[in-house]
JSON list of C-alpha atoms in Angstrom, two decimals:
[
{"chain": "A", "resi": 1, "resn": "MET", "atom": "CA", "xyz": [96.94, 94.76, 101.99]},
{"chain": "A", "resi": 2, "resn": "SER", "atom": "CA", "xyz": [96.25, 96.84, 98.91]},
{"chain": "A", "resi": 3, "resn": "LEU", "atom": "CA", "xyz": [95.06, 100.40, 98.53]},
{"chain": "A", "resi": 4, "resn": "VAL", "atom": "CA", "xyz": [91.59, 100.24, 97.00]},
{"chain": "A", "resi": 5, "resn": "THR", "atom": "CA", "xyz": [89.92, 103.20, 95.30]},
{"chain": "A", "resi": 6, "resn": "LEU", "atom": "CA", "xyz": [86.23, 103.41, 94.53]},
{"chain": "A", "resi": 7, "resn": "SER", "atom": "CA", "xyz": [84.23, 106.00, 92.64]},
{"chain": "A", "resi": 8, "resn": "LEU", "atom": "CA", "xyz": [80.83, 106.69, 94.20]},
{"chain": "A", "resi": 9, "resn": "GLY", "atom": "CA", "xyz": [77.93, 108.42, 92.50]},
{"chain": "A", "resi": 10, "resn": "SER", "atom": "CA", "xyz": [74.25, 109.10, 93.07]},
{"chain": "A", "resi": 11, "resn": "ASN", "atom": "CA", "xyz": [71.53, 111.15, 91.44]},
{"chain": "A", "resi": 12, "resn": "ILE", "atom": "CA", "xyz": [68.52, 109.88, 93.41]},
{"chain": "A", "resi": 13, "resn": "ASP", "atom": "CA", "xyz": [68.39, 111.45, 96.88]},
{"chain": "A", "resi": 14, "resn": "PRO", "atom": "CA", "xyz": [72.20, 111.69, 96.78]},
{"chain": "A", "resi": 15, "resn": "ASP", "atom": "CA", "xyz": [72.63, 113.23, 100.24]},
{"chain": "A", "resi": 16, "resn": "THR", "atom": "CA", "xyz": [71.05, 110.17, 101.84]},
{"chain": "A", "resi": 17, "resn": "HIS", "atom": "CA", "xyz": [72.56, 107.47, 99.63]},
{"chain": "A", "resi": 18, "resn": "ILE", "atom": "CA", "xyz": [76.12, 108.81, 99.72]},
{"chain": "A", "resi": 19, "resn": "ARG", "atom": "CA", "xyz": [75.98, 109.01, 103.54]},
{"chain": "A", "resi": 20, "resn": "LEU", "atom": "CA", "xyz": [74.59, 105.46, 103.80]},
{"chain": "A", "resi": 21, "resn": "CYS", "atom": "CA", "xyz": [77.27, 104.21, 101.40]},
{"chain": "A", "resi": 22, "resn": "LEU", "atom": "CA", "xyz": [80.02, 105.84, 103.45]},
{"chain": "A", "resi": 23, "resn": "ASP", "atom": "CA", "xyz": [78.53, 104.29, 106.60]},
{"chain": "A", "resi": 24, "resn": "ALA", "atom": "CA", "xyz": [78.61, 100.82, 104.98]},
{"chain": "A", "resi": 25, "resn": "LEU", "atom": "CA", "xyz": [82.15, 101.28, 103.67]},
{"chain": "A", "resi": 26, "resn": "GLU", "atom": "CA", "xyz": [83.48, 102.41, 107.04]},
{"chain": "A", "resi": 27, "resn": "ALA", "atom": "CA", "xyz": [81.66, 99.59, 108.88]},
{"chain": "A", "resi": 28, "resn": "THR", "atom": "CA", "xyz": [83.13, 97.02, 106.48]},
{"chain": "A", "resi": 29, "resn": "PHE", "atom": "CA", "xyz": [86.62, 98.35, 105.69]},
{"chain": "A", "resi": 30, "resn": "GLY", "atom": "CA", "xyz": [87.48, 100.70, 108.55]},
{"chain": "A", "resi": 31, "resn": "ARG", "atom": "CA", "xyz": [89.25, 104.01, 108.08]},
{"chain": "A", "resi": 32, "resn": "LEU", "atom": "CA", "xyz": [88.37, 105.77, 104.84]},
{"chain": "A", "resi": 33, "resn": "GLN", "atom": "CA", "xyz": [90.09, 108.50, 102.89]},
{"chain": "A", "resi": 34, "resn": "ILE", "atom": "CA", "xyz": [87.34, 110.59, 101.29]},
{"chain": "A", "resi": 35, "resn": "SER", "atom": "CA", "xyz": [87.63, 113.18, 98.53]},
{"chain": "A", "resi": 36, "resn": "ARG", "atom": "CA", "xyz": [85.54, 116.30, 98.31]},
{"chain": "A", "resi": 37, "resn": "ILE", "atom": "CA", "xyz": [82.14, 115.70, 96.79]},
{"chain": "A", "resi": 38, "resn": "PHE", "atom": "CA", "xyz": [81.39, 117.15, 93.41]},
{"chain": "A", "resi": 39, "resn": "GLU", "atom": "CA", "xyz": [78.08, 117.79, 91.74]},
{"chain": "A", "resi": 40, "resn": "SER", "atom": "CA", "xyz": [78.27, 117.08, 88.06]},
{"chain": "A", "resi": 41, "resn": "GLU", "atom": "CA", "xyz": [76.05, 117.16, 85.06]},
{"chain": "A", "resi": 42, "resn": "PRO", "atom": "CA", "xyz": [75.25, 113.66, 83.85]},
{"chain": "A", "resi": 43, "resn": "VAL", "atom": "CA", "xyz": [77.50, 112.27, 81.10]},
{"chain": "A", "resi": 44, "resn": "GLY", "atom": "CA", "xyz": [75.58, 110.19, 78.55]},
{"chain": "A", "resi": 45, "resn": "PHE", "atom": "CA", "xyz": [72.24, 110.60, 80.33]},
{"chain": "A", "resi": 46, "resn": "LYS", "atom": "CA", "xyz": [69.23, 112.37, 78.82]},
{"chain": "A", "resi": 47, "resn": "ASP", "atom": "CA", "xyz": [66.79, 114.30, 80.99]},
{"chain": "A", "resi": 48, "resn": "SER", "atom": "CA", "xyz": [68.52, 113.23, 84.19]},
{"chain": "A", "resi": 49, "resn": "ARG", "atom": "CA", "xyz": [69.31, 114.91, 87.47]},
{"chain": "A", "resi": 50, "resn": "ASN", "atom": "CA", "xyz": [72.83, 115.96, 88.38]},
{"chain": "A", "resi": 51, "resn": "PHE", "atom": "CA", "xyz": [75.08, 113.48, 90.16]},
{"chain": "A", "resi": 52, "resn": "TYR", "atom": "CA", "xyz": [77.07, 113.69, 93.35]},
{"chain": "A", "resi": 53, "resn": "ASN", "atom": "CA", "xyz": [80.48, 112.08, 92.77]},
{"chain": "A", "resi": 54, "resn": "LEU", "atom": "CA", "xyz": [83.44, 111.34, 95.01]},
{"chain": "A", "resi": 55, "resn": "VAL", "atom": "CA", "xyz": [86.33, 108.93, 95.44]},
{"chain": "A", "resi": 56, "resn": "VAL", "atom": "CA", "xyz": [87.00, 106.83, 98.52]},
{"chain": "A", "resi": 57, "resn": "ALA", "atom": "CA", "xyz": [90.24, 104.99, 99.33]},
{"chain": "A", "resi": 58, "resn": "PHE", "atom": "CA", "xyz": [90.96, 102.35, 101.96]},
{"chain": "A", "resi": 59, "resn": "ASP", "atom": "CA", "xyz": [93.26, 99.41, 102.60]},
{"chain": "A", "resi": 60, "resn": "SER", "atom": "CA", "xyz": [91.90, 95.90, 102.14]},
{"chain": "A", "resi": 61, "resn": "ASP", "atom": "CA", "xyz": [93.07, 92.34, 101.72]},
{"chain": "A", "resi": 62, "resn": "TRP", "atom": "CA", "xyz": [89.86, 91.34, 99.90]},
{"chain": "A", "resi": 63, "resn": "SER", "atom": "CA", "xyz": [90.14, 89.92, 96.39]},
{"chain": "A", "resi": 64, "resn": "VAL", "atom": "CA", "xyz": [88.97, 91.94, 93.40]},
{"chain": "A", "resi": 65, "resn": "GLY", "atom": "CA", "xyz": [86.00, 89.59, 93.03]},
{"chain": "A", "resi": 66, "resn": "GLU", "atom": "CA", "xyz": [85.01, 90.04, 96.67]},
{"chain": "A", "resi": 67, "resn": "LEU", "atom": "CA", "xyz": [85.27, 93.84, 96.40]},
{"chain": "A", "resi": 68, "resn": "GLN", "atom": "CA", "xyz": [83.21, 93.88, 93.20]},
{"chain": "A", "resi": 69, "resn": "ALA", "atom": "CA", "xyz": [80.54, 91.54, 94.61]},
{"chain": "A", "resi": 70, "resn": "TRP", "atom": "CA", "xyz": [80.25, 93.60, 97.82]},
{"chain": "A", "resi": 71, "resn": "SER", "atom": "CA", "xyz": [79.93, 96.86, 95.82]},
{"chain": "A", "resi": 72, "resn": "LYS", "atom": "CA", "xyz": [77.28, 95.45, 93.47]},
{"chain": "A", "resi": 73, "resn": "GLN", "atom": "CA", "xyz": [75.29, 94.08, 96.41]},
{"chain": "A", "resi": 74, "resn": "LEU", "atom": "CA", "xyz": [75.34, 97.49, 98.09]},
{"chain": "A", "resi": 75, "resn": "GLU", "atom": "CA", "xyz": [74.02, 99.04, 94.85]},
{"chain": "A", "resi": 76, "resn": "ILE", "atom": "CA", "xyz": [71.21, 96.44, 94.81]},
{"chain": "A", "resi": 77, "resn": "ASP", "atom": "CA", "xyz": [70.46, 97.19, 98.47]},
{"chain": "A", "resi": 78, "resn": "HIS", "atom": "CA", "xyz": [69.92, 100.81, 97.36]},
{"chain": "A", "resi": 79, "resn": "GLY", "atom": "CA", "xyz": [67.47, 99.88, 94.62]},
{"chain": "A", "resi": 80, "resn": "ARG", "atom": "CA", "xyz": [69.63, 99.23, 91.60]},
{"chain": "A", "resi": 81, "resn": "THR", "atom": "CA", "xyz": [68.68, 96.21, 89.54]},
{"chain": "A", "resi": 82, "resn": "PRO", "atom": "CA", "xyz": [70.99, 94.31, 87.20]},
{"chain": "A", "resi": 83, "resn": "ASN", "atom": "CA", "xyz": [68.68, 94.91, 84.22]},
{"chain": "A", "resi": 84, "resn": "MET", "atom": "CA", "xyz": [68.49, 98.70, 84.62]},
{"chain": "A", "resi": 85, "resn": "ALA", "atom": "CA", "xyz": [69.19, 100.73, 81.50]},
{"chain": "A", "resi": 86, "resn": "LYS", "atom": "CA", "xyz": [72.81, 101.86, 81.37]},
{"chain": "A", "resi": 87, "resn": "TYR", "atom": "CA", "xyz": [72.01, 105.58, 81.48]},
{"chain": "A", "resi": 88, "resn": "SER", "atom": "CA", "xyz": [69.18, 105.60, 84.01]},
{"chain": "A", "resi": 89, "resn": "PRO", "atom": "CA", "xyz": [69.03, 107.48, 87.32]},
{"chain": "A", "resi": 90, "resn": "ARG", "atom": "CA", "xyz": [70.49, 105.57, 90.25]},
{"chain": "A", "resi": 91, "resn": "ALA", "atom": "CA", "xyz": [70.55, 105.88, 94.01]},
{"chain": "A", "resi": 92, "resn": "LEU", "atom": "CA", "xyz": [74.04, 104.46, 94.15]},
{"chain": "A", "resi": 93, "resn": "ASP", "atom": "CA", "xyz": [76.73, 103.72, 91.57]},
{"chain": "A", "resi": 94, "resn": "ILE", "atom": "CA", "xyz": [79.97, 102.18, 92.84]},
{"chain": "A", "resi": 95, "resn": "ASP", "atom": "CA", "xyz": [82.90, 101.58, 90.49]},
{"chain": "A", "resi": 96, "resn": "LEU", "atom": "CA", "xyz": [86.09, 99.80, 91.49]},
{"chain": "A", "resi": 97, "resn": "LEU", "atom": "CA", "xyz": [88.86, 102.07, 90.14]},
{"chain": "A", "resi": 98, "resn": "THR", "atom": "CA", "xyz": [92.05, 100.45, 91.40]},
{"chain": "A", "resi": 99, "resn": "VAL", "atom": "CA", "xyz": [93.23, 97.66, 93.65]},
{"chain": "A", "resi": 100, "resn": "GLY", "atom": "CA", "xyz": [96.90, 98.16, 94.43]},
{"chain": "A", "resi": 101, "resn": "SER", "atom": "CA", "xyz": [98.93, 98.10, 91.24]},
{"chain": "A", "resi": 102, "resn": "PHE", "atom": "CA", "xyz": [96.83, 95.51, 89.39]},
{"chain": "A", "resi": 103, "resn": "CYS", "atom": "CA", "xyz": [96.73, 96.05, 85.63]},
{"chain": "A", "resi": 104, "resn": "ASN", "atom": "CA", "xyz": [94.64, 93.33, 84.09]},
{"chain": "A", "resi": 105, "resn": "THR", "atom": "CA", "xyz": [91.19, 91.83, 84.01]},
{"chain": "A", "resi": 106, "resn": "ILE", "atom": "CA", "xyz": [90.83, 90.09, 87.35]},
{"chain": "A", "resi": 107, "resn": "ASP", "atom": "CA", "xyz": [87.66, 88.26, 88.39]},
{"chain": "A", "resi": 108, "resn": "GLY", "atom": "CA", "xyz": [85.95, 89.85, 85.39]},
{"chain": "A", "resi": 109, "resn": "VAL", "atom": "CA", "xyz": [86.92, 93.40, 86.41]},
{"chain": "A", "resi": 110, "resn": "ALA", "atom": "CA", "xyz": [89.23, 95.48, 84.19]},
{"chain": "A", "resi": 111, "resn": "LEU", "atom": "CA", "xyz": [91.77, 97.34, 86.36]},
{"chain": "A", "resi": 112, "resn": "PRO", "atom": "CA", "xyz": [92.56, 100.16, 86.48]},
{"chain": "A", "resi": 113, "resn": "ARG", "atom": "CA", "xyz": [89.12, 101.39, 85.39]},
{"chain": "A", "resi": 114, "resn": "ALA", "atom": "CA", "xyz": [89.25, 103.28, 82.09]},
{"chain": "A", "resi": 115, "resn": "GLU", "atom": "CA", "xyz": [86.98, 106.08, 83.40]},
{"chain": "A", "resi": 116, "resn": "ILE", "atom": "CA", "xyz": [89.87, 107.36, 85.53]},
{"chain": "A", "resi": 117, "resn": "THR", "atom": "CA", "xyz": [91.38, 109.12, 82.52]},
{"chain": "A", "resi": 118, "resn": "ARG", "atom": "CA", "xyz": [88.09, 109.79, 80.69]},
{"chain": "A", "resi": 119, "resn": "ASN", "atom": "CA", "xyz": [85.82, 111.51, 83.20]},
{"chain": "A", "resi": 120, "resn": "ALA", "atom": "CA", "xyz": [86.48, 114.65, 85.22]},
{"chain": "A", "resi": 121, "resn": "PHE", "atom": "CA", "xyz": [84.05, 113.45, 87.90]},
{"chain": "A", "resi": 122, "resn": "VAL", "atom": "CA", "xyz": [86.42, 110.52, 88.57]},
{"chain": "A", "resi": 123, "resn": "LEU", "atom": "CA", "xyz": [89.84, 112.05, 87.92]},
{"chain": "A", "resi": 124, "resn": "GLN", "atom": "CA", "xyz": [89.42, 115.35, 89.78]},
{"chain": "A", "resi": 125, "resn": "PRO", "atom": "CA", "xyz": [88.42, 113.82, 93.14]},
{"chain": "A", "resi": 126, "resn": "LEU", "atom": "CA", "xyz": [91.04, 111.09, 92.70]},
{"chain": "A", "resi": 127, "resn": "ALA", "atom": "CA", "xyz": [93.74, 113.71, 91.95]},
{"chain": "A", "resi": 128, "resn": "GLU", "atom": "CA", "xyz": [92.74, 115.75, 94.99]},
{"chain": "A", "resi": 129, "resn": "LEU", "atom": "CA", "xyz": [92.60, 112.73, 97.30]},
{"chain": "A", "resi": 130, "resn": "LEU", "atom": "CA", "xyz": [95.76, 110.93, 96.13]},
{"chain": "A", "resi": 131, "resn": "PRO", "atom": "CA", "xyz": [97.75, 113.46, 94.10]},
{"chain": "A", "resi": 132, "resn": "ASN", "atom": "CA", "xyz": [101.07, 111.63, 94.31]},
{"chain": "A", "resi": 133, "resn": "GLU", "atom": "CA", "xyz": [99.75, 108.10, 93.76]},
{"chain": "A", "resi": 134, "resn": "ARG", "atom": "CA", "xyz": [100.49, 106.78, 90.29]},
{"chain": "A", "resi": 135, "resn": "HIS", "atom": "CA", "xyz": [98.02, 105.37, 87.81]},
{"chain": "A", "resi": 136, "resn": "PRO", "atom": "CA", "xyz": [98.90, 101.65, 87.73]},
{"chain": "A", "resi": 137, "resn": "ALA", "atom": "CA", "xyz": [99.05, 101.42, 83.92]},
{"chain": "A", "resi": 138, "resn": "CYS", "atom": "CA", "xyz": [100.76, 104.64, 82.80]},
{"chain": "A", "resi": 139, "resn": "GLN", "atom": "CA", "xyz": [102.71, 105.32, 86.05]},
{"chain": "A", "resi": 140, "resn": "THR", "atom": "CA", "xyz": [101.81, 109.02, 85.93]},
{"chain": "A", "resi": 141, "resn": "SER", "atom": "CA", "xyz": [100.61, 110.70, 89.14]},
{"chain": "A", "resi": 142, "resn": "TYR", "atom": "CA", "xyz": [96.91, 111.50, 89.36]},
{"chain": "A", "resi": 143, "resn": "ALA", "atom": "CA", "xyz": [97.77, 115.17, 89.92]},
{"chain": "A", "resi": 144, "resn": "THR", "atom": "CA", "xyz": [99.71, 115.23, 86.65]},
{"chain": "A", "resi": 145, "resn": "LEU", "atom": "CA", "xyz": [96.94, 113.39, 84.81]},
{"chain": "A", "resi": 146, "resn": "TRP", "atom": "CA", "xyz": [94.44, 115.96, 86.09]},
{"chain": "A", "resi": 147, "resn": "LYS", "atom": "CA", "xyz": [96.69, 118.86, 85.12]},
{"chain": "A", "resi": 148, "resn": "ARG", "atom": "CA", "xyz": [96.83, 117.47, 81.56]},
{"chain": "A", "resi": 149, "resn": "PHE", "atom": "CA", "xyz": [93.12, 116.62, 81.41]},
{"chain": "A", "resi": 150, "resn": "THR", "atom": "CA", "xyz": [91.01, 118.37, 78.78]},
{"chain": "A", "resi": 151, "resn": "LEU", "atom": "CA", "xyz": [87.76, 119.21, 80.49]},
{"chain": "A", "resi": 152, "resn": "GLY", "atom": "CA", "xyz": [85.74, 119.74, 77.33]},
{"chain": "A", "resi": 153, "resn": "ASP", "atom": "CA", "xyz": [82.07, 120.08, 78.14]},
{"chain": "A", "resi": 154, "resn": "GLN", "atom": "CA", "xyz": [82.22, 118.13, 81.40]},
{"chain": "A", "resi": 155, "resn": "ARG", "atom": "CA", "xyz": [81.10, 120.39, 84.25]},
{"chain": "A", "resi": 156, "resn": "LEU", "atom": "CA", "xyz": [81.52, 119.74, 87.95]},
{"chain": "A", "resi": 157, "resn": "TRP", "atom": "CA", "xyz": [81.79, 121.78, 91.11]},
{"chain": "A", "resi": 158, "resn": "ALA", "atom": "CA", "xyz": [82.57, 121.03, 94.74]},
{"chain": "A", "resi": 159, "resn": "ILE", "atom": "CA", "xyz": [79.65, 121.10, 97.15]},
{"chain": "A", "resi": 160, "resn": "ASP", "atom": "CA", "xyz": [79.18, 121.36, 100.90]},
{"chain": "A", "resi": 161, "resn": "PHE", "atom": "CA", "xyz": [78.72, 117.93, 102.47]},
{"chain": "A", "resi": 162, "resn": "HIS", "atom": "CA", "xyz": [78.58, 116.90, 106.11]},
{"chain": "A", "resi": 163, "resn": "TRP", "atom": "CA", "xyz": [79.01, 113.30, 107.32]},
{"chain": "A", "resi": 164, "resn": "ARG", "atom": "CA", "xyz": [79.30, 111.91, 110.85]},
{"chain": "A", "resi": 165, "resn": "GLY", "atom": "CA", "xyz": [79.66, 115.26, 112.52]},
{"chain": "A", "resi": 166, "resn": "ARG", "atom": "CA", "xyz": [82.32, 116.69, 110.22]},
{"chain": "A", "resi": 167, "resn": "TRP", "atom": "CA", "xyz": [82.61, 118.49, 106.94]},
{"chain": "A", "resi": 168, "resn": "ILE", "atom": "CA", "xyz": [84.15, 116.21, 104.33]},
{"chain": "A", "resi": 169, "resn": "SER", "atom": "CA", "xyz": [83.53, 118.58, 101.46]},
{"chain": "A", "resi": 170, "resn": "GLN", "atom": "CA", "xyz": [83.14, 122.29, 101.08]},
{"chain": "A", "resi": 171, "resn": "ALA", "atom": "CA", "xyz": [82.25, 124.27, 98.02]},
{"chain": "A", "resi": 172, "resn": "ASP", "atom": "CA", "xyz": [84.80, 126.58, 96.49]},
{"chain": "A", "resi": 173, "resn": "PRO", "atom": "CA", "xyz": [84.29, 130.18, 97.57]},
{"chain": "A", "resi": 174, "resn": "GLN", "atom": "CA", "xyz": [84.35, 131.13, 93.89]},
{"chain": "A", "resi": 175, "resn": "PRO", "atom": "CA", "xyz": [82.35, 128.54, 91.94]},
{"chain": "A", "resi": 176, "resn": "ARG", "atom": "CA", "xyz": [84.13, 127.23, 88.86]},
{"chain": "A", "resi": 177, "resn": "THR", "atom": "CA", "xyz": [83.80, 124.21, 86.62]},
{"chain": "A", "resi": 178, "resn": "ALA", "atom": "CA", "xyz": [87.07, 122.58, 87.62]},
{"chain": "A", "resi": 179, "resn": "MET", "atom": "CA", "xyz": [89.67, 122.86, 90.37]},
{"chain": "A", "resi": 180, "resn": "ALA", "atom": "CA", "xyz": [92.55, 125.26, 89.91]},
{"chain": "A", "resi": 181, "resn": "ARG", "atom": "CA", "xyz": [95.30, 123.76, 87.84]}
]
């Protein structure tokens, strides 16, 4: 069994699609660890709606290829097509961040995903969810990576989000663009 981390995002009816994605993940993989959900301004998109972003972790014995294929099929089930423009709105975007300590291209998937250290909307929820876990390549904890992260013009904020009868995310009482460091 390996700890798997996924980044989830949506900017088309995100309340619905994130809930449906969590339902599918839990039905397939069992117990999930779920970060707070952040709303973020789109990075690289023009004239696009804000995204909801979060990180989910779970244990699995599936291969990298199986995890990637399952994720891409779920995106397709939510309306994404393989020929969509890279920076177009999407109901569901699922990125495989890590699978255990793999550091290589496996089944066509580069692990760990480079966006972990490039995008606040990936690193902040990952650092909150698994602060003491270490990035497989650099062996630095996610909390330390987040503490060192230069936010630049990336803006995100925690939002209120309810799933399956419980709050999994609550907004900060004092809105800010990044979590306290």
